Amino acid sequence: EAQVTQNPRYLITVTGKKLTVTCSQNMNHEYMSWYRQDPGLGLRQIYYSMNVEVTDKGDVPEGYKVSRKEKRNFPLILESPSPNQTSLYFCASSLSQGAGTEAFFGQGTRLTVV
Amino acid sequence: GQNIDQPTEMTATEGAIVQINCTYQTSGFNGLFWYQQHAGEAPTFLSYNVLDGLEEKGRFSSFLSRSKGYSYLLLKELQMKDSASYLCAFLNDYKLSFGAGTTVTVRA
């Protein structure tokens, strides 16, 4: 089954404790991205990757890191999480980012930083 | 800068038609998407417009006017399962920018 898998689905952590949210897709998609979703603000892009070893900042990259060492994986790293990073996070992939290719989203990771 | 606006909430009756408007401002434009998101779930793709005009897909249609920076999503023959949030998003190069979403509630 074609899908984007994120782990974990739920995470509660403490301020400053490094964490990684994994994202994997099995559709051989080139383009992957991370979003955070907050009430009243909608989905905001954190980072995106156009292919292996090619990443770039989205609209809200501060406090986050990503890597794209393999085509299928695009982990999101919070080196020192803070309470303002409490949010719902979505990973998405698409064949490319152009010509109307739809994005497939993972099921989301609800992160709480206390 | 970039900005995208859509109404926060809309309510309609089962079987009716609802139109969700979206206006955007952007320095570059490569297309406009609509996604549906049920509560607690991931967004799913509904439509894509890159040229002006109407795209029809079953009960859902999407319209784009690039000169006006305007799009709408038309939902016909509303069903209870259409109760969801509808997200408008424009593509600028490789970046996708979303509006805050419109929550549509369908009443029996």
PDB file of N, CA and C in Angstrom, chain B:
ATOM      1  N   GLY B   1       5.396  39.961  -0.153  1.00  0.00           N
ATOM      2  CA  GLY B   1       5.094  38.893   0.779  1.00  0.00           C
ATOM      3  C   GLY B   1       4.027  37.976   0.223  1.00  0.00           C
ATOM      4  N   GLN B   2       3.674  36.980   1.011  1.00  0.00           N
ATOM      5  CA  GLN B   2       2.676  36.033   0.559  1.00  0.00           C
ATOM      6  C   GLN B   2       1.567  35.969   1.592  1.00  0.00           C
ATOM      7  N   ASN B   3       0.333  35.873   1.131  1.00  0.00           N
ATOM      8  CA  ASN B   3      -0.798  35.829   2.030  1.00  0.00           C
ATOM      9  C   ASN B   3      -1.907  35.039   1.374  1.00  0.00           C
ATOM     10  N   ILE B   4      -2.685  34.352   2.194  1.00  0.00           N
ATOM     11  CA  ILE B   4      -3.784  33.554   1.669  1.00  0.00           C
ATOM     12  C   ILE B   4      -4.918  33.588   2.680  1.00  0.00           C
ATOM     13  N   ASP B   5      -6.124  33.907   2.214  1.00  0.00           N
ATOM     14  CA  ASP B   5      -7.274  34.078   3.102  1.00  0.00           C
ATOM     15  C   ASP B   5      -8.448  33.234   2.671  1.00  0.00           C
ATOM     16  N   GLN B   6      -9.108  32.632   3.648  1.00  0.00           N
ATOM     17  CA  GLN B   6     -10.333  31.891   3.407  1.00  0.00           C
ATOM     18  C   GLN B   6     -11.182  32.020   4.663  1.00  0.00           C
ATOM     19  N   PRO B   7     -12.519  31.867   4.524  1.00  0.00           N
ATOM     20  CA  PRO B   7     -13.371  32.017   5.720  1.00  0.00           C
ATOM     21  C   PRO B   7     -13.063  30.929   6.737  1.00  0.00           C
ATOM     22  N   THR B   8     -13.305  31.239   7.983  1.00  0.00           N
ATOM     23  CA  THR B   8     -12.991  30.305   9.053  1.00  0.00           C
ATOM     24  C   THR B   8     -13.987  29.162   9.119  1.00  0.00           C
ATOM     25  N   GLU B   9     -15.263  29.499   9.006  1.00  0.00           N
ATOM     26  CA  GLU B   9     -16.301  28.476   9.167  1.00  0.00           C
ATOM     27  C   GLU B   9     -17.450  28.719   8.201  1.00  0.00           C
ATOM     28  N   MET B  10     -18.103  27.612   7.808  1.00  0.00           N
ATOM     29  CA  MET B  10     -19.326  27.692   7.021  1.00  0.00           C
ATOM     30  C   MET B  10     -20.227  26.542   7.459  1.00  0.00           C
ATOM     31  N   THR B  11     -21.526  26.791   7.422  1.00  0.00           N
ATOM     32  CA  THR B  11     -22.496  25.749   7.761  1.00  0.00           C
ATOM     33  C   THR B  11     -23.499  25.640   6.635  1.00  0.00           C
ATOM     34  N   ALA B  12     -23.872  24.419   6.296  1.00  0.00           N
ATOM     35  CA  ALA B  12     -24.838  24.206   5.219  1.00  0.00           C
ATOM     36  C   ALA B  12     -25.653  22.947   5.524  1.00  0.00           C
ATOM     37  N   THR B  13     -26.732  22.821   4.785  1.00  0.00           N
ATOM     38  CA  THR B  13     -27.646  21.699   4.995  1.00  0.00           C
ATOM     39  C   THR B  13     -27.330  20.577   4.024  1.00  0.00           C
ATOM     40  N   GLU B  14     -27.542  19.370   4.467  1.00  0.00           N
ATOM     41  CA  GLU B  14     -27.366  18.197   3.609  1.00  0.00           C
ATOM     42  C   GLU B  14     -28.125  18.379   2.299  1.00  0.00           C
ATOM     43  N   GLY B  15     -27.452  18.078   1.183  1.00  0.00           N
ATOM     44  CA  GLY B  15     -28.076  18.220  -0.127  1.00  0.00           C
ATOM     45  C   GLY B  15     -27.877  19.581  -0.764  1.00  0.00           C
ATOM     46  N   ALA B  16     -27.421  20.547  -0.004  1.00  0.00           N
ATOM     47  CA  ALA B  16     -27.233  21.909  -0.513  1.00  0.00           C
ATOM     48  C   ALA B  16     -25.884  22.047  -1.225  1.00  0.00           C
ATOM     49  N   ILE B  17     -25.610  23.290  -1.633  1.00  0.00           N
ATOM     50  CA  ILE B  17     -24.348  23.631  -2.285  1.00  0.00           C
ATOM     51  C   ILE B  17     -23.606  24.635  -1.396  1.00  0.00           C
ATOM     52  N   VAL B  18     -22.320  24.493  -1.283  1.00  0.00           N
ATOM     53  CA  VAL B  18     -21.536  25.475  -0.545  1.00  0.00           C
ATOM     54  C   VAL B  18     -20.329  25.878  -1.390  1.00  0.00           C
ATOM     55  N   GLN B  19     -20.004  27.161  -1.343  1.00  0.00           N
ATOM     56  CA  GLN B  19     -18.858  27.684  -2.085  1.00  0.00           C
ATOM     57  C   GLN B  19     -17.859  28.267  -1.091  1.00  0.00           C
ATOM     58  N   ILE B  20     -16.649  27.774  -1.120  1.00  0.00           N
ATOM     59  CA  ILE B  20     -15.598  28.252  -0.218  1.00  0.00           C
ATOM     60  C   ILE B  20     -14.637  29.108  -1.038  1.00  0.00           C
ATOM     61  N   ASN B  21     -14.530  30.367  -0.669  1.00  0.00           N
ATOM     62  CA  ASN B  21     -13.673  31.295  -1.403  1.00  0.00           C
ATOM     63  C   ASN B  21     -12.280  31.342  -0.808  1.00  0.00           C
ATOM     64  N   CYS B  22     -11.317  31.624  -1.667  1.00  0.00           N
ATOM     65  CA  CYS B  22      -9.924  31.733  -1.246  1.00  0.00           C
ATOM     66  C   CYS B  22      -9.269  32.845  -2.052  1.00  0.00           C
ATOM     67  N   THR B  23      -8.669  33.797  -1.374  1.00  0.00           N
ATOM     68  CA  THR B  23      -7.909  34.837  -2.072  1.00  0.00           C
ATOM     69  C   THR B  23      -6.457  34.747  -1.642  1.00  0.00           C
ATOM     70  N   TYR B  24      -5.573  35.063  -2.567  1.00  0.00           N
ATOM     71  CA  TYR B  24      -4.153  34.916  -2.262  1.00  0.00           C
ATOM     72  C   TYR B  24      -3.366  36.056  -2.889  1.00  0.00           C
ATOM     73  N   GLN B  25      -2.218  36.307  -2.294  1.00  0.00           N
ATOM     74  CA  GLN B  25      -1.265  37.276  -2.842  1.00  0.00           C
ATOM     75  C   GLN B  25       0.090  36.611  -2.821  1.00  0.00           C
ATOM     76  N   THR B  26       0.757  36.609  -3.957  1.00  0.00           N
ATOM     77  CA  THR B  26       2.058  35.978  -4.030  1.00  0.00           C
ATOM     78  C   THR B  26       2.877  36.580  -5.152  1.00  0.00           C
ATOM     79  N   SER B  27       4.180  36.556  -4.975  1.00  0.00           N
ATOM     80  CA  SER B  27       5.067  37.110  -5.994  1.00  0.00           C
ATOM     81  C   SER B  27       5.265  36.139  -7.150  1.00  0.00           C
ATOM     82  N   GLY B  28       5.086  34.856  -6.895  1.00  0.00           N
ATOM     83  CA  GLY B  28       5.207  33.849  -7.937  1.00  0.00           C
ATOM     84  C   GLY B  28       4.105  32.823  -7.774  1.00  0.00           C
ATOM     85  N   PHE B  29       3.657  32.258  -8.869  1.00  0.00           N
ATOM     86  CA  PHE B  29       2.496  31.360  -8.776  1.00  0.00           C
ATOM     87  C   PHE B  29       2.674  30.207  -9.756  1.00  0.00           C
ATOM     88  N   ASN B  30       2.553  28.980  -9.209  1.00  0.00           N
ATOM     89  CA  ASN B  30       2.663  27.782 -10.053  1.00  0.00           C
ATOM     90  C   ASN B  30       1.457  26.861  -9.901  1.00  0.00           C
ATOM     91  N   GLY B  31       0.376  27.392  -9.329  1.00  0.00           N
ATOM     92  CA  GLY B  31      -0.826  26.572  -9.226  1.00  0.00           C
ATOM     93  C   GLY B  31      -1.487  26.667  -7.871  1.00  0.00           C
ATOM     94  N   LEU B  32      -2.750  26.253  -7.817  1.00  0.00           N
ATOM     95  CA  LEU B  32      -3.508  26.329  -6.584  1.00  0.00           C
ATOM     96  C   LEU B  32      -4.150  24.978  -6.290  1.00  0.00           C
ATOM     97  N   PHE B  33      -4.028  24.553  -5.048  1.00  0.00           N
ATOM     98  CA  PHE B  33      -4.545  23.260  -4.606  1.00  0.00           C
ATOM     99  C   PHE B  33      -5.669  23.446  -3.600  1.00  0.00           C
ATOM    100  N   TRP B  34      -6.544  22.456  -3.566  1.00  0.00           N
ATOM    101  CA  TRP B  34      -7.507  22.321  -2.473  1.00  0.00           C
ATOM    102  C   TRP B  34      -7.329  20.944  -1.848  1.00  0.00           C
ATOM    103  N   TYR B  35      -7.284  20.936  -0.509  1.00  0.00           N
ATOM    104  CA  TYR B  35      -7.192  19.701   0.250  1.00  0.00           C
ATOM    105  C   TYR B  35      -8.356  19.633   1.237  1.00  0.00           C
ATOM    106  N   GLN B  36      -8.748  18.404   1.553  1.00  0.00           N
ATOM    107  CA  GLN B  36      -9.777  18.153   2.568  1.00  0.00           C
ATOM    108  C   GLN B  36      -9.117  17.523   3.777  1.00  0.00           C
ATOM    109  N   GLN B  37      -9.513  17.971   4.955  1.00  0.00           N
ATOM    110  CA  GLN B  37      -8.953  17.382   6.173  1.00  0.00           C
ATOM    111  C   GLN B  37     -10.075  17.140   7.177  1.00  0.00           C
ATOM    112  N   HIS B  38     -10.354  15.853   7.429  1.00  0.00           N
ATOM    113  CA  HIS B  38     -11.299  15.513   8.481  1.00  0.00           C
ATOM    114  C   HIS B  38     -10.602  15.637   9.825  1.00  0.00           C
ATOM    115  N   ALA B  39     -11.386  15.917  10.849  1.00  0.00           N
ATOM    116  CA  ALA B  39     -10.852  16.153  12.183  1.00  0.00           C
ATOM    117  C   ALA B  39      -9.965  14.985  12.628  1.00  0.00           C
ATOM    118  N   GLY B  40      -8.756  15.312  13.045  1.00  0.00           N
ATOM    119  CA  GLY B  40      -7.841  14.293  13.543  1.00  0.00           C
ATOM    120  C   GLY B  40      -7.157  13.469  12.478  1.00  0.00           C
ATOM    121  N   GLU B  41      -7.344  13.847  11.218  1.00  0.00           N
ATOM    122  CA  GLU B  41      -6.754  13.066  10.140  1.00  0.00           C
ATOM    123  C   GLU B  41      -5.802  13.915   9.292  1.00  0.00           C
ATOM    124  N   ALA B  42      -5.136  13.255   8.367  1.00  0.00           N
ATOM    125  CA  ALA B  42      -4.226  13.955   7.471  1.00  0.00           C
ATOM    126  C   ALA B  42      -5.005  14.608   6.331  1.00  0.00           C
ATOM    127  N   PRO B  43      -4.488  15.687   5.759  1.00  0.00           N
ATOM    128  CA  PRO B  43      -5.110  16.277   4.576  1.00  0.00           C
ATOM    129  C   PRO B  43      -5.049  15.320   3.393  1.00  0.00           C
ATOM    130  N   THR B  44      -6.074  15.373   2.552  1.00  0.00           N
ATOM    131  CA  THR B  44      -6.069  14.591   1.321  1.00  0.00           C
ATOM    132  C   THR B  44      -6.386  15.508   0.141  1.00  0.00           C
ATOM    133  N   PHE B  45      -5.772  15.223  -0.976  1.00  0.00           N
ATOM    134  CA  PHE B  45      -5.855  16.054  -2.178  1.00  0.00           C
ATOM    135  C   PHE B  45      -7.260  16.040  -2.773  1.00  0.00           C
ATOM    136  N   LEU B  46      -7.740  17.230  -3.148  1.00  0.00           N
ATOM    137  CA  LEU B  46      -9.021  17.337  -3.843  1.00  0.00           C
ATOM    138  C   LEU B  46      -8.848  17.812  -5.282  1.00  0.00           C
ATOM    139  N   SER B  47      -8.108  18.911  -5.468  1.00  0.00           N
ATOM    140  CA  SER B  47      -8.044  19.478  -6.813  1.00  0.00           C
ATOM    141  C   SER B  47      -6.811  20.345  -6.993  1.00  0.00           C
ATOM    142  N   TYR B  48      -6.508  20.605  -8.263  1.00  0.00           N
ATOM    143  CA  TYR B  48      -5.382  21.466  -8.637  1.00  0.00           C
ATOM    144  C   TYR B  48      -5.802  22.296  -9.835  1.00  0.00           C
ATOM    145  N   ASN B  49      -5.552  23.611  -9.763  1.00  0.00           N
ATOM    146  CA  ASN B  49      -5.794  24.507 -10.892  1.00  0.00           C
ATOM    147  C   ASN B  49      -4.522  25.286 -11.176  1.00  0.00           C
ATOM    148  N   VAL B  50      -4.151  25.345 -12.436  1.00  0.00           N
ATOM    149  CA  VAL B  50      -3.012  26.193 -12.797  1.00  0.00           C
ATOM    150  C   VAL B  50      -3.431  27.227 -13.849  1.00  0.00           C
ATOM    151  N   LEU B  51      -4.464  26.897 -14.614  1.00  0.00           N
ATOM    152  CA  LEU B  51      -5.004  27.841 -15.604  1.00  0.00           C
ATOM    153  C   LEU B  51      -6.347  28.369 -15.113  1.00  0.00           C
ATOM    154  N   ASP B  52      -6.734  29.531 -15.622  1.00  0.00           N
ATOM    155  CA  ASP B  52      -8.017  30.119 -15.255  1.00  0.00           C
ATOM    156  C   ASP B  52      -9.164  29.214 -15.703  1.00  0.00           C
ATOM    157  N   GLY B  53     -10.190  29.187 -14.869  1.00  0.00           N
ATOM    158  CA  GLY B  53     -11.370  28.436 -15.256  1.00  0.00           C
ATOM    159  C   GLY B  53     -11.784  27.444 -14.207  1.00  0.00           C
ATOM    160  N   LEU B  54     -12.755  26.639 -14.599  1.00  0.00           N
ATOM    161  CA  LEU B  54     -13.383  25.695 -13.684  1.00  0.00           C
ATOM    162  C   LEU B  54     -12.930  24.271 -13.979  1.00  0.00           C
ATOM    163  N   GLU B  55     -12.565  23.553 -12.927  1.00  0.00           N
ATOM    164  CA  GLU B  55     -12.230  22.127 -13.028  1.00  0.00           C
ATOM    165  C   GLU B  55     -13.286  21.367 -12.245  1.00  0.00           C
ATOM    166  N   GLU B  56     -13.960  20.431 -12.901  1.00  0.00           N
ATOM    167  CA  GLU B  56     -15.022  19.691 -12.229  1.00  0.00           C
ATOM    168  C   GLU B  56     -14.600  18.249 -12.008  1.00  0.00           C
ATOM    169  N   LYS B  57     -14.916  17.798 -10.780  1.00  0.00           N
ATOM    170  CA  LYS B  57     -14.555  16.432 -10.423  1.00  0.00           C
ATOM    171  C   LYS B  57     -15.678  15.880  -9.564  1.00  0.00           C
ATOM    172  N   GLY B  58     -16.657  15.277 -10.212  1.00  0.00           N
ATOM    173  CA  GLY B  58     -17.794  14.740  -9.468  1.00  0.00           C
ATOM    174  C   GLY B  58     -18.575  15.841  -8.780  1.00  0.00           C
ATOM    175  N   ARG B  59     -18.767  15.705  -7.469  1.00  0.00           N
ATOM    176  CA  ARG B  59     -19.540  16.700  -6.729  1.00  0.00           C
ATOM    177  C   ARG B  59     -18.722  17.937  -6.394  1.00  0.00           C
ATOM    178  N   PHE B  60     -17.414  17.860  -6.601  1.00  0.00           N
ATOM    179  CA  PHE B  60     -16.546  18.980  -6.251  1.00  0.00           C
ATOM    180  C   PHE B  60     -16.036  19.665  -7.515  1.00  0.00           C
ATOM    181  N   SER B  61     -16.007  20.996  -7.484  1.00  0.00           N
ATOM    182  CA  SER B  61     -15.450  21.785  -8.585  1.00  0.00           C
ATOM    183  C   SER B  61     -14.547  22.843  -7.987  1.00  0.00           C
ATOM    184  N   SER B  62     -13.508  23.216  -8.723  1.00  0.00           N
ATOM    185  CA  SER B  62     -12.631  24.288  -8.255  1.00  0.00           C
ATOM    186  C   SER B  62     -12.411  25.269  -9.389  1.00  0.00           C
ATOM    187  N   PHE B  63     -12.394  26.540  -9.013  1.00  0.00           N
ATOM    188  CA  PHE B  63     -12.277  27.630  -9.988  1.00  0.00           C
ATOM    189  C   PHE B  63     -11.065  28.469  -9.651  1.00  0.00           C
ATOM    190  N   LEU B  64     -10.410  28.998 -10.688  1.00  0.00           N
ATOM    191  CA  LEU B  64      -9.256  29.864 -10.489  1.00  0.00           C
ATOM    192  C   LEU B  64      -9.328  31.074 -11.408  1.00  0.00           C
ATOM    193  N   SER B  65      -9.017  32.256 -10.827  1.00  0.00           N
ATOM    194  CA  SER B  65      -8.779  33.465 -11.605  1.00  0.00           C
ATOM    195  C   SER B  65      -7.421  33.996 -11.164  1.00  0.00           C
ATOM    196  N   ARG B  66      -6.426  33.832 -11.992  1.00  0.00           N
ATOM    197  CA  ARG B  66      -5.076  34.247 -11.623  1.00  0.00           C
ATOM    198  C   ARG B  66      -4.956  35.762 -11.539  1.00  0.00           C
ATOM    199  N   SER B  67      -5.640  36.471 -12.432  1.00  0.00           N
ATOM    200  CA  SER B  67      -5.544  37.933 -12.428  1.00  0.00           C
ATOM    201  C   SER B  67      -6.136  38.530 -11.158  1.00  0.00           C
ATOM    202  N   LYS B  68      -7.116  37.860 -10.573  1.00  0.00           N
ATOM    203  CA  LYS B  68      -7.765  38.362  -9.358  1.00  0.00           C
ATOM    204  C   LYS B  68      -7.189  37.721  -8.096  1.00  0.00           C
ATOM    205  N   GLY B  69      -6.307  36.764  -8.247  1.00  0.00           N
ATOM    206  CA  GLY B  69      -5.781  36.072  -7.067  1.00  0.00           C
ATOM    207  C   GLY B  69      -6.900  35.419  -6.276  1.00  0.00           C
ATOM    208  N   TYR B  70      -7.745  34.698  -6.983  1.00  0.00           N
ATOM    209  CA  TYR B  70      -8.988  34.205  -6.389  1.00  0.00           C
ATOM    210  C   TYR B  70      -9.273  32.785  -6.856  1.00  0.00           C
ATOM    211  N   SER B  71      -9.743  31.981  -5.921  1.00  0.00           N
ATOM    212  CA  SER B  71     -10.175  30.631  -6.231  1.00  0.00           C
ATOM    213  C   SER B  71     -11.391  30.307  -5.376  1.00  0.00           C
ATOM    214  N   TYR B  72     -12.184  29.377  -5.827  1.00  0.00           N
ATOM    215  CA  TYR B  72     -13.224  28.839  -4.960  1.00  0.00           C
ATOM    216  C   TYR B  72     -13.356  27.342  -5.162  1.00  0.00           C
ATOM    217  N   LEU B  73     -13.833  26.695  -4.125  1.00  0.00           N
ATOM    218  CA  LEU B  73     -14.171  25.271  -4.150  1.00  0.00           C
ATOM    219  C   LEU B  73     -15.679  25.165  -3.980  1.00  0.00           C
ATOM    220  N   LEU B  74     -16.300  24.471  -4.898  1.00  0.00           N
ATOM    221  CA  LEU B  74     -17.758  24.314  -4.871  1.00  0.00           C
ATOM    222  C   LEU B  74     -18.080  22.869  -4.511  1.00  0.00           C
ATOM    223  N   LEU B  75     -18.847  22.708  -3.464  1.00  0.00           N
ATOM    224  CA  LEU B  75     -19.266  21.379  -3.037  1.00  0.00           C
ATOM    225  C   LEU B  75     -20.775  21.259  -3.283  1.00  0.00           C
ATOM    226  N   LYS B  76     -21.147  20.336  -4.139  1.00  0.00           N
ATOM    227  CA  LYS B  76     -22.561  20.161  -4.481  1.00  0.00           C
ATOM    228  C   LYS B  76     -23.121  18.918  -3.799  1.00  0.00           C
ATOM    229  N   GLU B  77     -24.447  18.898  -3.677  1.00  0.00           N
ATOM    230  CA  GLU B  77     -25.146  17.746  -3.096  1.00  0.00           C
ATOM    231  C   GLU B  77     -24.478  17.308  -1.797  1.00  0.00           C
ATOM    232  N   LEU B  78     -24.353  18.249  -0.895  1.00  0.00           N
ATOM    233  CA  LEU B  78     -23.605  18.006   0.331  1.00  0.00           C
ATOM    234  C   LEU B  78     -24.080  16.763   1.067  1.00  0.00           C
ATOM    235  N   GLN B  79     -23.100  16.026   1.589  1.00  0.00           N
ATOM    236  CA  GLN B  79     -23.378  14.854   2.407  1.00  0.00           C
ATOM    237  C   GLN B  79     -22.752  15.063   3.779  1.00  0.00           C
ATOM    238  N   MET B  80     -23.243  14.328   4.739  1.00  0.00           N
ATOM    239  CA  MET B  80     -22.734  14.488   6.107  1.00  0.00           C
ATOM    240  C   MET B  80     -21.224  14.253   6.151  1.00  0.00           C
ATOM    241  N   LYS B  81     -20.744  13.335   5.343  1.00  0.00           N
ATOM    242  CA  LYS B  81     -19.313  13.024   5.360  1.00  0.00           C
ATOM    243  C   LYS B  81     -18.453  14.159   4.809  1.00  0.00           C
ATOM    244  N   ASP B  82     -19.094  15.175   4.215  1.00  0.00           N
ATOM    245  CA  ASP B  82     -18.338  16.330   3.723  1.00  0.00           C
ATOM    246  C   ASP B  82     -17.970  17.293   4.846  1.00  0.00           C
ATOM    247  N   SER B  83     -18.489  17.074   6.037  1.00  0.00           N
ATOM    248  CA  SER B  83     -18.103  17.896   7.190  1.00  0.00           C
ATOM    249  C   SER B  83     -16.611  17.700   7.430  1.00  0.00           C
ATOM    250  N   ALA B  84     -15.858  18.779   7.243  1.00  0.00           N
ATOM    251  CA  ALA B  84     -14.396  18.692   7.305  1.00  0.00           C
ATOM    252  C   ALA B  84     -13.832  20.100   7.181  1.00  0.00           C
ATOM    253  N   SER B  85     -12.520  20.182   7.262  1.00  0.00           N
ATOM    254  CA  SER B  85     -11.845  21.443   6.991  1.00  0.00           C
ATOM    255  C   SER B  85     -11.315  21.396   5.568  1.00  0.00           C
ATOM    256  N   TYR B  86     -11.428  22.510   4.844  1.00  0.00           N
ATOM    257  CA  TYR B  86     -10.993  22.577   3.453  1.00  0.00           C
ATOM    258  C   TYR B  86      -9.862  23.606   3.363  1.00  0.00           C
ATOM    259  N   LEU B  87      -8.736  23.139   2.865  1.00  0.00           N
ATOM    260  CA  LEU B  87      -7.521  23.948   2.861  1.00  0.00           C
ATOM    261  C   LEU B  87      -7.184  24.393   1.452  1.00  0.00           C
ATOM    262  N   CYS B  88      -7.001  25.676   1.301  1.00  0.00           N
ATOM    263  CA  CYS B  88      -6.559  26.267   0.044  1.00  0.00           C
ATOM    264  C   CYS B  88      -5.047  26.445   0.137  1.00  0.00           C
ATOM    265  N   ALA B  89      -4.312  26.174  -0.956  1.00  0.00           N
ATOM    266  CA  ALA B  89      -2.858  26.319  -0.912  1.00  0.00           C
ATOM    267  C   ALA B  89      -2.344  26.705  -2.289  1.00  0.00           C
ATOM    268  N   PHE B  90      -1.391  27.642  -2.338  1.00  0.00           N
ATOM    269  CA  PHE B  90      -0.794  27.957  -3.633  1.00  0.00           C
ATOM    270  C   PHE B  90       0.661  27.508  -3.660  1.00  0.00           C
ATOM    271  N   LEU B  91       1.106  27.218  -4.861  1.00  0.00           N
ATOM    272  CA  LEU B  91       2.459  26.752  -5.083  1.00  0.00           C
ATOM    273  C   LEU B  91       3.276  27.885  -5.691  1.00  0.00           C
ATOM    274  N   ASN B  92       4.418  28.168  -5.078  1.00  0.00           N
ATOM    275  CA  ASN B  92       5.344  29.173  -5.588  1.00  0.00           C
ATOM    276  C   ASN B  92       6.711  28.525  -5.656  1.00  0.00           C
ATOM    277  N   ASP B  93       7.202  28.237  -6.855  1.00  0.00           N
ATOM    278  CA  ASP B  93       8.407  27.428  -7.045  1.00  0.00           C
ATOM    279  C   ASP B  93       8.205  26.083  -6.342  1.00  0.00           C
ATOM    280  N   TYR B  94       9.004  25.805  -5.337  1.00  0.00           N
ATOM    281  CA  TYR B  94       8.894  24.514  -4.669  1.00  0.00           C
ATOM    282  C   TYR B  94       8.246  24.612  -3.298  1.00  0.00           C
ATOM    283  N   LYS B  95       7.656  25.760  -3.010  1.00  0.00           N
ATOM    284  CA  LYS B  95       7.050  25.951  -1.697  1.00  0.00           C
ATOM    285  C   LYS B  95       5.540  26.011  -1.821  1.00  0.00           C
ATOM    286  N   LEU B  96       4.891  25.268  -0.918  1.00  0.00           N
ATOM    287  CA  LEU B  96       3.434  25.225  -0.874  1.00  0.00           C
ATOM    288  C   LEU B  96       2.976  25.995   0.357  1.00  0.00           C
ATOM    289  N   SER B  97       2.141  27.024   0.154  1.00  0.00           N
ATOM    290  CA  SER B  97       1.661  27.842   1.268  1.00  0.00           C
ATOM    291  C   SER B  97       0.162  27.626   1.445  1.00  0.00           C
ATOM    292  N   PHE B  98      -0.221  27.286   2.669  1.00  0.00           N
ATOM    293  CA  PHE B  98      -1.614  26.963   2.966  1.00  0.00           C
ATOM    294  C   PHE B  98      -2.341  28.109   3.660  1.00  0.00           C
ATOM    295  N   GLY B  99      -3.627  28.197   3.400  1.00  0.00           N
ATOM    296  CA  GLY B  99      -4.492  29.046   4.209  1.00  0.00           C
ATOM    297  C   GLY B  99      -4.805  28.325   5.508  1.00  0.00           C
ATOM    298  N   ALA B 100      -5.504  29.022   6.408  1.00  0.00           N
ATOM    299  CA  ALA B 100      -5.793  28.454   7.728  1.00  0.00           C
ATOM    300  C   ALA B 100      -6.893  27.405   7.677  1.00  0.00           C
ATOM    301  N   GLY B 101      -7.598  27.325   6.548  1.00  0.00           N
ATOM    302  CA  GLY B 101      -8.632  26.306   6.408  1.00  0.00           C
ATOM    303  C   GLY B 101     -10.028  26.835   6.717  1.00  0.00           C
ATOM    304  N   THR B 102     -11.004  26.249   6.063  1.00  0.00           N
ATOM    305  CA  THR B 102     -12.416  26.574   6.289  1.00  0.00           C
ATOM    306  C   THR B 102     -13.119  25.326   6.818  1.00  0.00           C
ATOM    307  N   THR B 103     -13.668  25.418   8.005  1.00  0.00           N
ATOM    308  CA  THR B 103     -14.390  24.283   8.577  1.00  0.00           C
ATOM    309  C   THR B 103     -15.826  24.318   8.094  1.00  0.00           C
ATOM    310  N   VAL B 104     -16.213  23.283   7.367  1.00  0.00           N
ATOM    311  CA  VAL B 104     -17.582  23.175   6.860  1.00  0.00           C
ATOM    312  C   VAL B 104     -18.338  22.167   7.712  1.00  0.00           C
ATOM    313  N   THR B 105     -19.476  22.597   8.226  1.00  0.00           N
ATOM    314  CA  THR B 105     -20.342  21.717   9.000  1.00  0.00           C
ATOM    315  C   THR B 105     -21.612  21.489   8.201  1.00  0.00           C
ATOM    316  N   VAL B 106     -21.920  20.226   7.958  1.00  0.00           N
ATOM    317  CA  VAL B 106     -23.127  19.854   7.220  1.00  0.00           C
ATOM    318  C   VAL B 106     -24.170  19.389   8.219  1.00  0.00           C
ATOM    319  N   ARG B 107     -25.327  20.023   8.184  1.00  0.00           N
ATOM    320  CA  ARG B 107     -26.421  19.679   9.111  1.00  0.00           C
ATOM    321  C   ARG B 107     -27.483  18.869   8.375  1.00  0.00           C
ATOM    322  N   ALA B 108     -28.093  17.969   9.107  1.00  0.00           N
ATOM    323  CA  ALA B 108     -29.157  17.145   8.507  1.00  0.00           C
ATOM    324  C   ALA B 108     -30.400  17.978   8.225  1.00  0.00           C
TER     325      ALA B 108
END
